[in-house]
């Protein structure tokens, strides 16, 4: 996921990110971390996570809508306004 952030709310985004790492894992995914701005653009962050299949990811997306912890994370982002926008992209790994 690629996030556009409010750079003045980076601490809030980091708190939001820490909420999602165990939630992705709770639903069968593997979280590979959030990557916050360091050099270059100060308003872009990335999150990398994987699921065993697209079907498993789609199930996670559907199930997260009814999960209270996921809803709390969504509400935190909405209330803090740390996330201005985001987009999902899907990749396949190239391994040795």
GROMACS .gro file of N, CA, C and O in nm:
model
  384
    1UNK      N    1   0.085  -0.116   0.000
    1UNK     CA    2   0.000   0.000   0.000
    1UNK      C    3   0.089   0.122   0.000
    1UNK      O    4   0.194   0.124   0.063
    2UNK      N    5   0.046   0.223  -0.071
    2UNK     CA    6   0.116   0.351  -0.075
    2UNK      C    7   0.024   0.456  -0.014
    2UNK      O    8  -0.091   0.470  -0.056
    3UNK      N    9   0.074   0.522   0.088
    3UNK     CA   10  -0.003   0.623   0.160
    3UNK      C   11   0.051   0.762   0.130
    3UNK      O   12   0.172   0.782   0.125
    4UNK      N   13  -0.038   0.857   0.117
    4UNK     CA   14  -0.003   0.998   0.118
    4UNK      C   15  -0.045   1.049   0.256
    4UNK      O   16  -0.161   1.034   0.296
    5UNK      N   17   0.050   1.104   0.327
    5UNK     CA   18   0.031   1.143   0.467
    5UNK      C   19   0.030   1.293   0.484
    5UNK      O   20   0.084   1.367   0.402
    6UNK      N   21  -0.023   1.335   0.596
    6UNK     CA   22   0.000   1.470   0.643
    6UNK      C   23   0.132   1.465   0.720
    6UNK      O   24   0.140   1.399   0.825
    7UNK      N   25   0.239   1.527   0.669
    7UNK     CA   26   0.370   1.512   0.734
    7UNK      C   27   0.374   1.566   0.876
    7UNK      O   28   0.460   1.526   0.954
    8UNK      N   29   0.281   1.653   0.911
    8UNK     CA   30   0.279   1.703   1.050
    8UNK      C   31   0.216   1.602   1.146
    8UNK      O   32   0.219   1.621   1.267
    9UNK      N   33   0.160   1.494   1.091
    9UNK     CA   34   0.095   1.390   1.173
    9UNK      C   35   0.165   1.255   1.159
    9UNK      O   36   0.102   1.150   1.166
   10UNK      N   37   0.295   1.259   1.143
   10UNK     CA   38   0.372   1.136   1.125
   10UNK      C   39   0.364   1.045   1.247
   10UNK      O   40   0.353   0.922   1.234
   11UNK      N   41   0.366   1.101   1.367
   11UNK     CA   42   0.355   1.019   1.489
   11UNK      C   43   0.220   0.948   1.494
   11UNK      O   44   0.213   0.831   1.533
   12UNK      N   45   0.116   1.015   1.450
   12UNK     CA   46  -0.016   0.953   1.447
   12UNK      C   47  -0.020   0.840   1.344
   12UNK      O   48  -0.077   0.734   1.370
   13UNK      N   49   0.042   0.863   1.229
   13UNK     CA   50   0.045   0.756   1.129
   13UNK      C   51   0.124   0.637   1.181
   13UNK      O   52   0.085   0.521   1.158
   14UNK      N   53   0.233   0.661   1.250
   14UNK     CA   54   0.311   0.550   1.304
   14UNK      C   55   0.227   0.469   1.404
   14UNK      O   56   0.232   0.345   1.405
   15UNK      N   57   0.148   0.537   1.486
   15UNK     CA   58   0.059   0.467   1.579
   15UNK      C   59  -0.043   0.383   1.503
   15UNK      O   60  -0.071   0.268   1.539
   16UNK      N   61  -0.098   0.440   1.396
   16UNK     CA   62  -0.193   0.368   1.310
   16UNK      C   63  -0.127   0.245   1.249
   16UNK      O   64  -0.185   0.136   1.249
   17UNK      N   65  -0.007   0.261   1.199
   17UNK     CA   66   0.066   0.150   1.138
   17UNK      C   67   0.086   0.037   1.238
   17UNK      O   68   0.067  -0.081   1.204
   18UNK      N   69   0.121   0.070   1.359
   18UNK     CA   70   0.144  -0.033   1.461
   18UNK      C   71   0.016  -0.108   1.496
   18UNK      O   72   0.022  -0.222   1.541
   19UNK      N   73  -0.100  -0.044   1.475
   19UNK     CA   74  -0.226  -0.114   1.497
   19UNK      C   75  -0.247  -0.225   1.393
   19UNK      O   76  -0.300  -0.331   1.423
   20UNK      N   77  -0.206  -0.198   1.268
   20UNK     CA   78  -0.237  -0.289   1.159
   20UNK      C   79  -0.146  -0.410   1.148
   20UNK      O   80  -0.187  -0.513   1.097
   21UNK      N   81  -0.025  -0.401   1.197
   21UNK     CA   82   0.068  -0.514   1.182
   21UNK      C   83   0.009  -0.642   1.244
   21UNK      O   84  -0.002  -0.744   1.175
   22UNK      N   85  -0.036  -0.640   1.370
   22UNK     CA   86  -0.094  -0.764   1.424
   22UNK      C   87  -0.229  -0.799   1.361
   22UNK      O   88  -0.267  -0.916   1.356
   23UNK      N   89  -0.302  -0.700   1.312
   23UNK     CA   90  -0.432  -0.729   1.251
   23UNK      C   91  -0.417  -0.805   1.120
   23UNK      O   92  -0.492  -0.899   1.093
   24UNK      N   93  -0.321  -0.767   1.039
   24UNK     CA   94  -0.296  -0.842   0.915
   24UNK      C   95  -0.261  -0.985   0.949
   24UNK      O   96  -0.311  -1.080   0.887
   25UNK      N   97  -0.178  -1.003   1.049
   25UNK     CA   98  -0.136  -1.137   1.088
   25UNK      C   99  -0.253  -1.216   1.148
   25UNK      O  100  -0.265  -1.337   1.126
   26UNK      N  101  -0.341  -1.148   1.221
   26UNK     CA  102  -0.460  -1.212   1.278
   26UNK      C  103  -0.546  -1.276   1.170
   26UNK      O  104  -0.608  -1.380   1.192
   27UNK      N  105  -0.548  -1.216   1.052
   27UNK     CA  106  -0.631  -1.265   0.942
   27UNK      C  107  -0.553  -1.350   0.843
   27UNK      O  108  -0.598  -1.371   0.731
   28UNK      N  109  -0.435  -1.399   0.882
   28UNK     CA  110  -0.363  -1.494   0.800
   28UNK      C  111  -0.259  -1.437   0.707
   28UNK      O  112  -0.199  -1.510   0.628
   29UNK      N  113  -0.235  -1.307   0.715
   29UNK     CA  114  -0.134  -1.245   0.631
   29UNK      C  115   0.001  -1.239   0.701
   29UNK      O  116   0.012  -1.266   0.820
   30UNK      N  117   0.101  -1.204   0.625
   30UNK     CA  118   0.233  -1.179   0.682
   30UNK      C  119   0.266  -1.034   0.655
   30UNK      O  120   0.268  -0.991   0.539
   31UNK      N  121   0.288  -0.960   0.763
   31UNK     CA  122   0.322  -0.817   0.746
   31UNK      C  123   0.472  -0.804   0.735
   31UNK      O  124   0.546  -0.863   0.813
   32UNK      N  125   0.516  -0.727   0.636
   32UNK     CA  126   0.659  -0.708   0.613
   32UNK      C  127   0.704  -0.570   0.659
   32UNK      O  128   0.820  -0.534   0.641
   33UNK      N  129   0.614  -0.494   0.716
   33UNK     CA  130   0.650  -0.366   0.775
   33UNK      C  131   0.592  -0.245   0.705
   33UNK      O  132   0.544  -0.252   0.592
   34UNK      N  133   0.596  -0.136   0.777
   34UNK     CA  134   0.564  -0.004   0.724
   34UNK      C  135   0.696   0.069   0.703
   34UNK      O  136   0.790   0.051   0.780
   35UNK      N  137   0.701   0.149   0.602
   35UNK     CA  138   0.821   0.224   0.569
   35UNK      C  139   0.782   0.371   0.563
   35UNK      O  140   0.704   0.412   0.477
   36UNK      N  141   0.834   0.445   0.660
   36UNK     CA  142   0.797   0.586   0.678
   36UNK      C  143   0.896   0.677   0.607
   36UNK      O  144   1.010   0.638   0.580
   37UNK      N  145   0.856   0.799   0.579
   37UNK     CA  146   0.946   0.892   0.510
   37UNK      C  147   1.077   0.909   0.584
   37UNK      O  148   1.081   0.917   0.707
   38UNK      N  149   1.184   0.915   0.507
   38UNK     CA  150   1.316   0.938   0.564
   38UNK      C  151   1.388   1.044   0.481
   38UNK      O  152   1.406   1.156   0.526
   39UNK      N  153   1.427   1.010   0.361
   39UNK     CA  154   1.487   1.105   0.268
   39UNK      C  155   1.391   1.120   0.151
   39UNK      O  156   1.317   1.029   0.119
   40UNK      N  157   1.394   1.233   0.088
   40UNK     CA  158   1.303   1.255  -0.025
   40UNK      C  159   1.169   1.306   0.022
   40UNK      O  160   1.160   1.384   0.117
   41UNK      N  161   1.063   1.259  -0.042
   41UNK     CA  162   0.928   1.305  -0.009
   41UNK      C  163   0.897   1.280   0.139
   41UNK      O  164   0.924   1.172   0.191
   42UNK      N  165   0.841   1.380   0.204
   42UNK     CA  166   0.812   1.367   0.347
   42UNK      C  167   0.668   1.327   0.375
   42UNK      O  168   0.625   1.325   0.489
   43UNK      N  169   0.593   1.295   0.269
   43UNK     CA  170   0.451   1.264   0.288
   43UNK      C  171   0.409   1.129   0.227
   43UNK      O  172   0.291   1.106   0.208
   44UNK      N  173   0.505   1.043   0.198
   44UNK     CA  174   0.476   0.913   0.138
   44UNK      C  175   0.525   0.802   0.231
   44UNK      O  176   0.638   0.808   0.280
   45UNK      N  177   0.438   0.705   0.255
   45UNK     CA  178   0.475   0.586   0.333
   45UNK      C  179   0.428   0.463   0.257
   45UNK      O  180   0.336   0.471   0.176
   46UNK      N  181   0.491   0.352   0.285
   46UNK     CA  182   0.455   0.225   0.223
   46UNK      C  183   0.428   0.120   0.330
   46UNK      O  184   0.489   0.123   0.437
   47UNK      N  185   0.339   0.029   0.299
   47UNK     CA  186   0.317  -0.090   0.381
   47UNK      C  187   0.326  -0.209   0.289
   47UNK      O  188   0.268  -0.209   0.180
   48UNK      N  189   0.400  -0.309   0.331
   48UNK     CA  190   0.414  -0.431   0.252
   48UNK      C  191   0.364  -0.548   0.335
   48UNK      O  192   0.407  -0.568   0.449
   49UNK      N  193   0.272  -0.623   0.279
   49UNK     CA  194   0.224  -0.743   0.344
   49UNK      C  195   0.182  -0.841   0.236
   49UNK      O  196   0.159  -0.804   0.122
   50UNK      N  197   0.175  -0.968   0.275
   50UNK     CA  198   0.138  -1.070   0.177
   50UNK      C  199   0.038  -1.167   0.239
   50UNK      O  200   0.030  -1.182   0.361
   51UNK      N  201  -0.036  -1.230   0.149
   51UNK     CA  202  -0.132  -1.334   0.185
   51UNK      C  203  -0.103  -1.454   0.095
   51UNK      O  204  -0.047  -1.438  -0.014
   52UNK      N  205  -0.144  -1.572   0.137
   52UNK     CA  206  -0.115  -1.692   0.057
   52UNK      C  207  -0.177  -1.689  -0.082
   52UNK      O  208  -0.125  -1.754  -0.174
   53UNK      N  209  -0.285  -1.614  -0.099
   53UNK     CA  210  -0.352  -1.607  -0.229
   53UNK      C  211  -0.436  -1.480  -0.236
   53UNK      O  212  -0.461  -1.416  -0.133
   54UNK      N  213  -0.479  -1.446  -0.355
   54UNK     CA  214  -0.569  -1.333  -0.371
   54UNK      C  215  -0.700  -1.359  -0.299
   54UNK      O  216  -0.757  -1.269  -0.238
   55UNK      N  217  -0.747  -1.482  -0.302
   55UNK     CA  218  -0.870  -1.517  -0.231
   55UNK      C  219  -0.856  -1.494  -0.080
   55UNK      O  220  -0.948  -1.444  -0.015
   56UNK      N  221  -0.741  -1.530  -0.024
   56UNK     CA  222  -0.717  -1.508   0.119
   56UNK      C  223  -0.715  -1.358   0.150
   56UNK      O  224  -0.766  -1.315   0.254
   57UNK      N  225  -0.655  -1.280   0.062
   57UNK     CA  226  -0.653  -1.134   0.080
   57UNK      C  227  -0.795  -1.078   0.074
   57UNK      O  228  -0.833  -0.995   0.157
   58UNK      N  229  -0.874  -1.124  -0.022
   58UNK     CA  230  -1.011  -1.075  -0.034
   58UNK      C  231  -1.094  -1.113   0.089
   58UNK      O  232  -1.177  -1.035   0.135
   59UNK      N  233  -1.070  -1.230   0.144
   59UNK     CA  234  -1.139  -1.271   0.267
   59UNK      C  235  -1.099  -1.179   0.382
   59UNK      O  236  -1.184  -1.136   0.461
   60UNK      N  237  -0.971  -1.150   0.395
   60UNK     CA  238  -0.923  -1.057   0.497
   60UNK      C  239  -0.993  -0.922   0.484
   60UNK      O  240  -1.040  -0.864   0.582
   61UNK      N  241  -1.002  -0.871   0.361
   61UNK     CA  242  -1.068  -0.741   0.339
   61UNK      C  243  -1.213  -0.745   0.383
   61UNK      O  244  -1.261  -0.654   0.450
   62UNK      N  245  -1.283  -0.851   0.348
   62UNK     CA  246  -1.424  -0.863   0.387
   62UNK      C  247  -1.438  -0.880   0.538
   62UNK      O  248  -1.520  -0.813   0.601
   63UNK      N  249  -1.357  -0.967   0.597
   63UNK     CA  250  -1.367  -0.994   0.740
   63UNK      C  251  -1.325  -0.874   0.824
   63UNK      O  252  -1.379  -0.852   0.933
   64UNK      N  253  -1.231  -0.794   0.774
   64UNK     CA  254  -1.185  -0.677   0.851
   64UNK      C  255  -1.296  -0.575   0.870
   64UNK      O  256  -1.295  -0.500   0.968
   65UNK      N  257  -1.391  -0.573   0.780
   65UNK     CA  258  -1.501  -0.476   0.791
   65UNK      C  259  -1.588  -0.502   0.912
   65UNK      O  260  -1.651  -0.409   0.964
   66UNK      N  261  -1.593  -0.625   0.960
   66UNK     CA  262  -1.673  -0.658   1.077
   66UNK      C  263  -1.593  -0.675   1.205
   66UNK      O  264  -1.649  -0.708   1.309
   67UNK      N  265  -1.463  -0.656   1.198
   67UNK     CA  266  -1.377  -0.677   1.315
   67UNK      C  267  -1.365  -0.548   1.396
   67UNK      O  268  -1.328  -0.444   1.342
   68UNK      N  269  -1.392  -0.553   1.526
   68UNK     CA  270  -1.386  -0.431   1.608
   68UNK      C  271  -1.248  -0.367   1.613
   68UNK      O  272  -1.237  -0.244   1.615
   69UNK      N  273  -1.142  -0.448   1.616
   69UNK     CA  274  -1.007  -0.391   1.621
   69UNK      C  275  -0.973  -0.321   1.489
   69UNK      O  276  -0.910  -0.214   1.489
   70UNK      N  277  -1.014  -0.378   1.379
   70UNK     CA  278  -0.992  -0.313   1.249
   70UNK      C  279  -1.073  -0.185   1.240
   70UNK      O  280  -1.023  -0.082   1.191
   71UNK      N  281  -1.195  -0.189   1.287
   71UNK     CA  282  -1.279  -0.069   1.284
   71UNK      C  283  -1.218   0.041   1.371
   71UNK      O  284  -1.225   0.159   1.335
   72UNK      N  285  -1.159   0.004   1.483
   72UNK     CA  286  -1.092   0.103   1.569
   72UNK      C  287  -0.973   0.166   1.496
   72UNK      O  288  -0.950   0.287   1.507
   73UNK      N  289  -0.899   0.086   1.421
   73UNK     CA  290  -0.785   0.140   1.344
   73UNK      C  291  -0.835   0.234   1.234
   73UNK      O  292  -0.779   0.343   1.215
   74UNK      N  293  -0.940   0.193   1.162
   74UNK     CA  294  -0.998   0.282   1.060
   74UNK      C  295  -1.044   0.413   1.122
   74UNK      O  296  -1.021   0.522   1.069
   75UNK      N  297  -1.109   0.405   1.238
   75UNK     CA  298  -1.160   0.525   1.307
   75UNK      C  299  -1.045   0.615   1.351
   75UNK      O  300  -1.055   0.738   1.341
   76UNK      N  301  -0.936   0.554   1.400
   76UNK     CA  302  -0.821   0.634   1.442
   76UNK      C  303  -0.767   0.715   1.325
   76UNK      O  304  -0.738   0.834   1.339
   77UNK      N  305  -0.752   0.652   1.209
   77UNK     CA  306  -0.702   0.724   1.092
   77UNK      C  307  -0.797   0.836   1.052
   77UNK      O  308  -0.753   0.946   1.018
   78UNK      N  309  -0.926   0.809   1.056
   78UNK     CA  310  -1.024   0.911   1.018
   78UNK      C  311  -1.024   1.028   1.116
   78UNK      O  312  -1.029   1.144   1.074
   79UNK      N  313  -1.016   0.997   1.244
   79UNK     CA  314  -1.018   1.103   1.346
   79UNK      C  315  -0.890   1.185   1.346
   79UNK      O  316  -0.894   1.307   1.360
   80UNK      N  317  -0.776   1.118   1.330
   80UNK     CA  318  -0.648   1.190   1.335
   80UNK      C  319  -0.619   1.262   1.203
   80UNK      O  320  -0.541   1.355   1.200
   81UNK      N  321  -0.678   1.213   1.094
   81UNK     CA  322  -0.656   1.268   0.960
   81UNK      C  323  -0.510   1.258   0.915
   81UNK      O  324  -0.460   1.338   0.838
   82UNK      N  325  -0.442   1.153   0.966
   82UNK     CA  326  -0.301   1.134   0.931
   82UNK      C  327  -0.286   1.080   0.789
   82UNK      O  328  -0.183   1.101   0.726
   83UNK      N  329  -0.386   1.009   0.738
   83UNK     CA  330  -0.383   0.954   0.602
   83UNK      C  331  -0.467   1.042   0.512
   83UNK      O  332  -0.587   1.058   0.533
   84UNK      N  333  -0.402   1.101   0.412
   84UNK     CA  334  -0.476   1.185   0.316
   84UNK      C  335  -0.536   1.100   0.205
   84UNK      O  336  -0.647   1.126   0.159
   85UNK      N  337  -0.461   0.999   0.161
   85UNK     CA  338  -0.510   0.905   0.061
   85UNK      C  339  -0.420   0.783   0.060
   85UNK      O  340  -0.311   0.784   0.117
   86UNK      N  341  -0.469   0.678  -0.005
   86UNK     CA  342  -0.389   0.557  -0.018
   86UNK      C  343  -0.432   0.483  -0.143
   86UNK      O  344  -0.540   0.504  -0.197
   87UNK      N  345  -0.343   0.396  -0.189
   87UNK     CA  346  -0.374   0.312  -0.305
   87UNK      C  347  -0.314   0.174  -0.283
   87UNK      O  348  -0.210   0.159  -0.217
   88UNK      N  349  -0.382   0.076  -0.337
   88UNK     CA  350  -0.335  -0.062  -0.328
   88UNK      C  351  -0.276  -0.103  -0.462
   88UNK      O  352  -0.333  -0.074  -0.567
   89UNK      N  353  -0.165  -0.171  -0.456
   89UNK     CA  354  -0.104  -0.232  -0.574
   89UNK      C  355  -0.069  -0.375  -0.538
   89UNK      O  356  -0.038  -0.405  -0.422
   90UNK      N  357  -0.073  -0.461  -0.635
   90UNK     CA  358  -0.043  -0.602  -0.612
   90UNK      C  359   0.082  -0.638  -0.691
   90UNK      O  360   0.095  -0.602  -0.808
   91UNK      N  361   0.173  -0.709  -0.625
   91UNK     CA  362   0.300  -0.746  -0.685
   91UNK      C  363   0.322  -0.895  -0.664
   91UNK      O  364   0.268  -0.954  -0.572
   92UNK      N  365   0.407  -0.951  -0.746
   92UNK     CA  366   0.451  -1.088  -0.725
   92UNK      C  367   0.602  -1.085  -0.700
   92UNK      O  368   0.674  -1.009  -0.765
   93UNK      N  369   0.648  -1.166  -0.608
   93UNK     CA  370   0.792  -1.163  -0.578
   93UNK      C  371   0.875  -1.236  -0.683
   93UNK      O  372   0.828  -1.330  -0.747
   94UNK      N  373   0.995  -1.192  -0.698
   94UNK     CA  374   1.096  -1.263  -0.777
   94UNK      C  375   1.202  -1.304  -0.675
   94UNK      O  376   1.266  -1.219  -0.614
   95UNK      N  377   1.215  -1.433  -0.655
   95UNK     CA  378   1.309  -1.485  -0.557
   95UNK      C  379   1.420  -1.561  -0.628
   95UNK      O  380   1.403  -1.604  -0.742
   96UNK      N  381   1.529  -1.580  -0.558
   96UNK     CA  382   1.642  -1.651  -0.619
   96UNK      C  383   1.608  -1.792  -0.642
   96UNK      O  384   1.586  -1.857  -0.727
   0.00000   0.00000   0.00000
